[in-house]
Short mmCIF file of C-alpha atoms in Angstrom, two decimals:
data_model
loop_
_atom_site.label_atom_id
_atom_site.label_comp_id
_atom_site.label_asym_id
_atom_site.label_seq_id
_atom_site.Cartn_x
_atom_site.Cartn_y
_atom_site.Cartn_z
CA UNK A 14 -23.68 141.66 125.90
CA UNK A 15 -25.11 143.83 123.44
CA UNK A 16 -28.56 144.86 123.88
CA UNK A 17 -30.89 144.11 120.75
CA UNK A 18 -32.00 147.05 118.66
CA UNK A 19 -35.99 146.83 118.96
CA UNK A 20 -37.58 148.80 116.00
CA UNK A 21 -40.95 149.23 117.89
CA UNK A 22 -41.56 152.68 118.47
CA UNK A 23 -38.78 153.80 115.97
CA UNK A 24 -39.59 156.12 113.08
CA UNK A 25 -37.47 154.27 110.33
CA UNK A 26 -36.26 156.57 106.95
CA UNK A 27 -36.10 154.07 103.73
CA UNK A 28 -35.03 155.20 100.30
CA UNK A 29 -36.99 153.29 97.65
CA UNK A 30 -39.39 152.13 100.18
CA UNK A 31 -42.25 151.45 97.99
CA UNK A 32 -40.75 148.78 95.99
CA UNK A 33 -38.40 145.64 95.74
CA UNK A 34 -36.65 145.20 98.85
CA UNK A 35 -37.19 148.59 100.62
CA UNK A 36 -41.25 147.25 100.38
CA UNK A 37 -40.43 144.34 101.93
CA UNK A 38 -38.22 146.36 104.40
CA UNK A 39 -41.35 148.67 105.31
CA UNK A 40 -43.45 146.27 105.62
CA UNK A 41 -41.64 144.70 108.14
CA UNK A 42 -40.58 147.44 109.90
CA UNK A 43 -44.42 148.37 110.26
CA UNK A 44 -45.21 144.72 111.38
CA UNK A 45 -42.34 145.26 114.47
CA UNK A 46 -44.14 148.11 115.17
CA UNK A 47 -42.28 150.58 113.37
CA UNK A 48 -43.10 153.82 111.48
CA UNK A 49 -41.93 154.20 108.15
CA UNK A 50 -40.72 157.43 106.02
CA UNK A 51 -40.64 155.81 102.65
CA UNK A 52 -39.32 157.30 99.67
CA UNK A 53 -39.31 157.10 96.62
CA UNK A 54 -40.01 158.70 93.16
CA UNK A 55 -43.57 157.24 92.31
CA UNK A 56 -46.13 158.70 93.91
CA UNK A 57 -48.52 155.64 93.32
CA UNK A 58 -46.48 153.29 94.82
CA UNK A 59 -46.22 155.16 97.93
CA UNK A 60 -49.43 155.55 98.01
CA UNK A 61 -50.48 152.53 97.80
CA UNK A 62 -47.86 151.55 101.16
CA UNK A 63 -49.95 154.14 102.56
CA UNK A 64 -53.20 153.02 102.31
CA UNK A 65 -52.12 149.80 103.31
CA UNK A 66 -50.78 151.10 106.90
CA UNK A 67 -53.04 153.75 107.59
CA UNK A 68 -51.13 156.24 110.19
CA UNK A 69 -48.23 154.03 110.04
CA UNK A 70 -46.02 155.62 106.98
CA UNK A 71 -45.39 159.27 106.29
CA UNK A 72 -43.95 159.48 102.44
CA UNK A 73 -42.48 161.61 99.98
CA UNK A 74 -42.15 161.94 96.30
CA UNK A 75 -38.17 162.61 95.47
CA UNK A 76 -36.28 161.85 92.52
CA UNK A 77 -32.72 161.24 94.53
CA UNK A 78 -30.98 161.68 90.97
CA UNK A 79 -32.03 165.09 90.96
CA UNK A 80 -29.53 167.58 92.55
CA UNK A 81 -31.70 168.43 95.72
CA UNK A 82 -32.98 165.23 95.88
CA UNK A 83 -31.34 164.22 99.16
CA UNK A 84 -31.27 167.49 100.85
CA UNK A 85 -34.92 167.33 99.55
CA UNK A 86 -35.57 164.76 101.59
CA UNK A 87 -33.04 165.56 104.74
CA UNK A 88 -35.18 169.18 105.17
CA UNK A 89 -38.59 166.91 105.28
CA UNK A 90 -37.20 164.51 107.66
CA UNK A 91 -35.48 167.98 109.92
CA UNK A 92 -38.74 169.49 109.77
CA UNK A 93 -41.21 167.21 110.08
CA UNK A 94 -39.80 163.98 111.79
CA UNK A 95 -37.10 165.02 113.74
CA UNK A 96 -37.93 162.09 115.65
CA UNK A 97 -36.29 159.81 112.85
CA UNK A 98 -33.82 157.44 114.68
CA UNK A 99 -32.83 154.69 111.57
CA UNK A 100 -31.92 155.19 107.97
CA UNK A 101 -31.86 153.06 105.94
CA UNK A 102 -30.08 153.66 102.29
CA UNK A 103 -31.80 151.44 100.21
CA UNK A 104 -32.63 153.18 96.93
CA UNK A 105 -31.02 152.17 93.65
CA UNK A 106 -30.90 151.82 89.43
CA UNK A 107 -28.85 149.56 87.60
CA UNK A 108 -28.10 149.89 84.31
CA UNK A 109 -26.80 147.28 81.88
CA UNK A 110 -25.19 148.76 78.99
CA UNK A 111 -21.69 148.41 76.69
CA UNK A 112 -19.74 151.75 77.91
CA UNK A 113 -17.18 151.04 75.41
CA UNK A 114 -20.18 151.74 72.50
CA UNK A 115 -21.01 155.46 72.73
CA UNK A 116 -24.63 156.69 73.16
CA UNK A 117 -25.97 159.95 73.46
CA UNK A 118 -26.75 161.00 76.72
CA UNK A 119 -24.48 159.03 78.30
CA UNK A 120 -22.71 161.72 80.11
CA UNK A 121 -26.06 162.42 81.57
CA UNK A 122 -27.13 158.64 82.56
CA UNK A 123 -24.32 157.72 83.84
CA UNK A 124 -24.73 161.25 86.46
CA UNK A 125 -27.88 160.11 87.30
CA UNK A 126 -27.22 156.46 88.38
CA UNK A 127 -24.12 157.99 90.57
CA UNK A 128 -26.12 160.51 92.00
CA UNK A 129 -29.27 157.86 93.19
CA UNK A 130 -26.77 154.97 94.05
CA UNK A 131 -23.84 156.76 96.13
CA UNK A 132 -24.27 160.43 96.07
CA UNK A 133 -27.52 160.52 97.69
CA UNK A 134 -26.55 157.71 100.42
CA UNK A 135 -23.49 159.71 101.11
CA UNK A 136 -25.19 163.24 101.52
CA UNK A 137 -28.42 162.05 103.54
CA UNK A 138 -25.73 160.33 105.96
CA UNK A 139 -23.89 163.34 106.68
CA UNK A 140 -27.26 165.93 106.92
CA UNK A 141 -29.14 164.02 108.92
CA UNK A 142 -26.05 163.10 111.21
CA UNK A 143 -27.74 165.25 113.98
CA UNK A 144 -30.84 164.10 114.32
CA UNK A 145 -29.61 160.30 114.37
CA UNK A 146 -27.24 161.38 117.08
CA UNK A 147 -29.62 162.37 119.62
CA UNK A 148 -32.00 159.98 118.94
CA UNK A 149 -33.04 158.21 122.34
CA UNK A 150 -31.30 154.69 122.70
CA UNK A 151 -28.81 156.06 119.99
CA UNK A 152 -29.27 156.10 115.89
CA UNK A 153 -28.92 153.86 113.16
CA UNK A 154 -27.54 154.07 109.33
CA UNK A 155 -27.63 150.82 107.29
CA UNK A 156 -26.34 151.72 103.43
CA UNK A 157 -27.09 148.79 101.21
CA UNK A 158 -23.98 148.19 98.83
CA UNK A 159 -23.81 144.48 97.02
CA UNK A 160 -21.65 141.70 96.34
CA UNK A 161 -20.59 143.23 93.37
CA UNK A 162 -18.55 145.83 95.09
CA UNK A 163 -16.36 142.66 95.82
CA UNK A 164 -16.30 141.40 92.41
CA UNK A 165 -18.17 143.47 89.22
CA UNK A 166 -19.66 142.15 87.03
CA UNK A 167 -18.97 143.01 83.06
CA UNK A 168 -22.46 144.84 82.05
CA UNK A 169 -23.39 147.02 85.49
CA UNK A 170 -19.96 148.78 85.71
CA UNK A 171 -21.36 152.20 86.98
CA UNK A 172 -23.53 150.21 89.63
CA UNK A 173 -20.38 148.19 90.50
CA UNK A 174 -18.26 151.01 91.00
CA UNK A 175 -20.78 152.74 93.32
CA UNK A 176 -22.07 150.18 95.46
CA UNK A 177 -18.05 149.47 96.02
CA UNK A 178 -18.13 153.72 96.72
CA UNK A 179 -20.69 153.12 99.27
CA UNK A 180 -19.16 150.53 100.72
CA UNK A 181 -15.80 152.09 101.67
CA UNK A 182 -18.02 155.61 102.68
CA UNK A 183 -19.73 153.27 104.99
CA UNK A 184 -16.54 152.05 106.81
CA UNK A 185 -14.80 155.60 106.87
CA UNK A 186 -17.83 157.33 107.87
CA UNK A 187 -18.40 154.56 110.85
CA UNK A 188 -14.38 155.57 111.79
CA UNK A 189 -15.27 158.77 112.03
CA UNK A 190 -18.11 158.54 114.05
CA UNK A 191 -16.67 156.52 116.79
CA UNK A 192 -14.09 159.07 117.05
CA UNK A 193 -16.27 161.41 117.89
CA UNK A 194 -18.17 159.13 120.16
CA UNK A 195 -21.43 159.38 118.30
CA UNK A 196 -23.90 156.92 119.35
CA UNK A 197 -24.81 155.64 116.11
CA UNK A 198 -24.28 152.45 114.14
CA UNK A 199 -23.10 151.99 111.07
CA UNK A 200 -24.07 149.31 108.85
CA UNK A 201 -22.81 148.10 105.61
CA UNK A 202 -25.03 145.42 104.52
CA UNK A 203 -23.46 143.65 101.07
CA UNK A 204 -26.58 142.28 99.31
CA UNK A 205 -26.84 139.36 97.10
CA UNK A 206 -28.92 138.70 93.59
CA UNK A 207 -32.45 139.71 94.35
CA UNK A 208 -35.67 138.65 92.87
CA UNK A 209 -36.82 142.72 92.26
CA UNK A 210 -36.42 144.72 88.89
CA UNK A 211 -33.30 145.83 89.55
CA UNK A 212 -31.46 142.82 87.74
CA UNK A 213 -32.05 141.47 84.35
CA UNK A 214 -33.92 138.13 84.02
CA UNK A 215 -32.04 135.28 83.81
CA UNK A 216 -31.75 131.83 84.83
CA UNK A 217 -29.94 132.82 88.09
CA UNK A 218 -31.81 132.11 91.14
CA UNK A 219 -32.51 135.25 93.05
CA UNK A 220 -32.96 135.31 96.22
CA UNK A 221 -36.63 136.51 97.71
CA UNK A 222 -37.07 140.19 98.67
CA UNK A 223 -38.88 139.16 101.99
CA UNK A 224 -35.86 137.03 103.08
CA UNK A 225 -33.62 139.81 102.01
CA UNK A 226 -35.48 142.33 104.12
CA UNK A 227 -35.75 140.04 106.85
CA UNK A 228 -31.83 139.66 106.58
CA UNK A 229 -31.54 142.88 107.10
CA UNK A 230 -33.25 143.63 109.65
CA UNK A 231 -31.92 140.94 111.84
CA UNK A 232 -28.46 141.86 111.43
CA UNK A 233 -29.19 145.35 112.17
CA UNK A 234 -31.16 144.11 114.77
CA UNK A 235 -28.03 142.04 116.45
CA UNK A 236 -25.93 145.53 115.85
CA UNK A 237 -23.98 144.05 113.14
CA UNK A 238 -21.73 146.44 111.26
CA UNK A 239 -21.54 144.42 108.23
CA UNK A 240 -24.41 141.83 107.20
CA UNK A 241 -23.81 139.33 104.24
CA UNK A 242 -26.70 138.41 102.89
CA UNK A 243 -27.15 134.57 101.31
CA UNK A 244 -24.77 134.20 98.56
CA UNK A 245 -22.32 137.45 99.31
CA UNK A 246 -21.03 134.77 102.54
CA UNK A 247 -19.47 132.25 100.16
CA UNK A 248 -18.46 135.04 97.73
CA UNK A 249 -16.70 137.07 100.69
CA UNK A 250 -14.36 133.57 101.10
CA UNK A 251 -14.02 132.45 97.71
CA UNK A 252 -11.98 136.21 97.30
CA UNK A 253 -10.59 135.82 100.68
CA UNK A 254 -8.89 132.38 99.46
CA UNK A 255 -8.42 133.75 95.66
CA UNK A 256 -9.30 137.45 94.41
CA UNK A 257 -8.75 136.14 90.39
CA UNK A 258 -11.24 133.11 91.14
CA UNK A 259 -14.21 135.44 92.51
CA UNK A 260 -13.63 137.53 89.37
CA UNK A 261 -13.69 134.65 87.11
CA UNK A 262 -16.47 133.55 88.80
CA UNK A 263 -18.85 136.90 88.36
CA UNK A 264 -18.00 137.16 84.79
CA UNK A 265 -19.56 133.48 84.49
CA UNK A 266 -15.98 131.83 83.00
#
């Protein structure tokens, strides 16, 4: 029987750790006895988290969409927090637009979204691999993808593409770690529609961020390679039976 992961006493890096799901992950990890390394682009939000849990939170203000954003975070962990044993790549942005309509600055906006959602997580996984590999009890990497990686929606094509890329990377990277016998758990978290500012307001019922975070941490503690959150479990089943039906469902018709 696989021993459950205990977060108590561990140091956990959470990108996007002061807002939305990331904020709930940080809070619940602290409640479970972990120390949190919170990454975010908004210093005010990070300071608020640190003040709420003195001594339990270390923060770094970084824009993961910038060319050296992930490198800066990785160097900070390597130099100041080499005892980090868990990395949760949670930070993401979602732009809702129509790419068939030209607009000024489109290339830069696309590049920035790809950098935050996919490039930075890949860079952090590889840069922090030596740190995680020497962690007592083994290291953990959790990449938060999305059900939209399976069946995309029409108005967030870049986001859907990045989440599909991150999900596939996670599978491949897991196989590479296994091949080298590295003591690292690599998990793909397939997230549902959550009640945060990431998605557009609408009539669709959204999952509470606190419950989403609890599901993620429970799945990681159980050693799961894939964590399907809430409605993504049903989407996965529909996709297995009929990919076309899943695509129609996500298109809204």
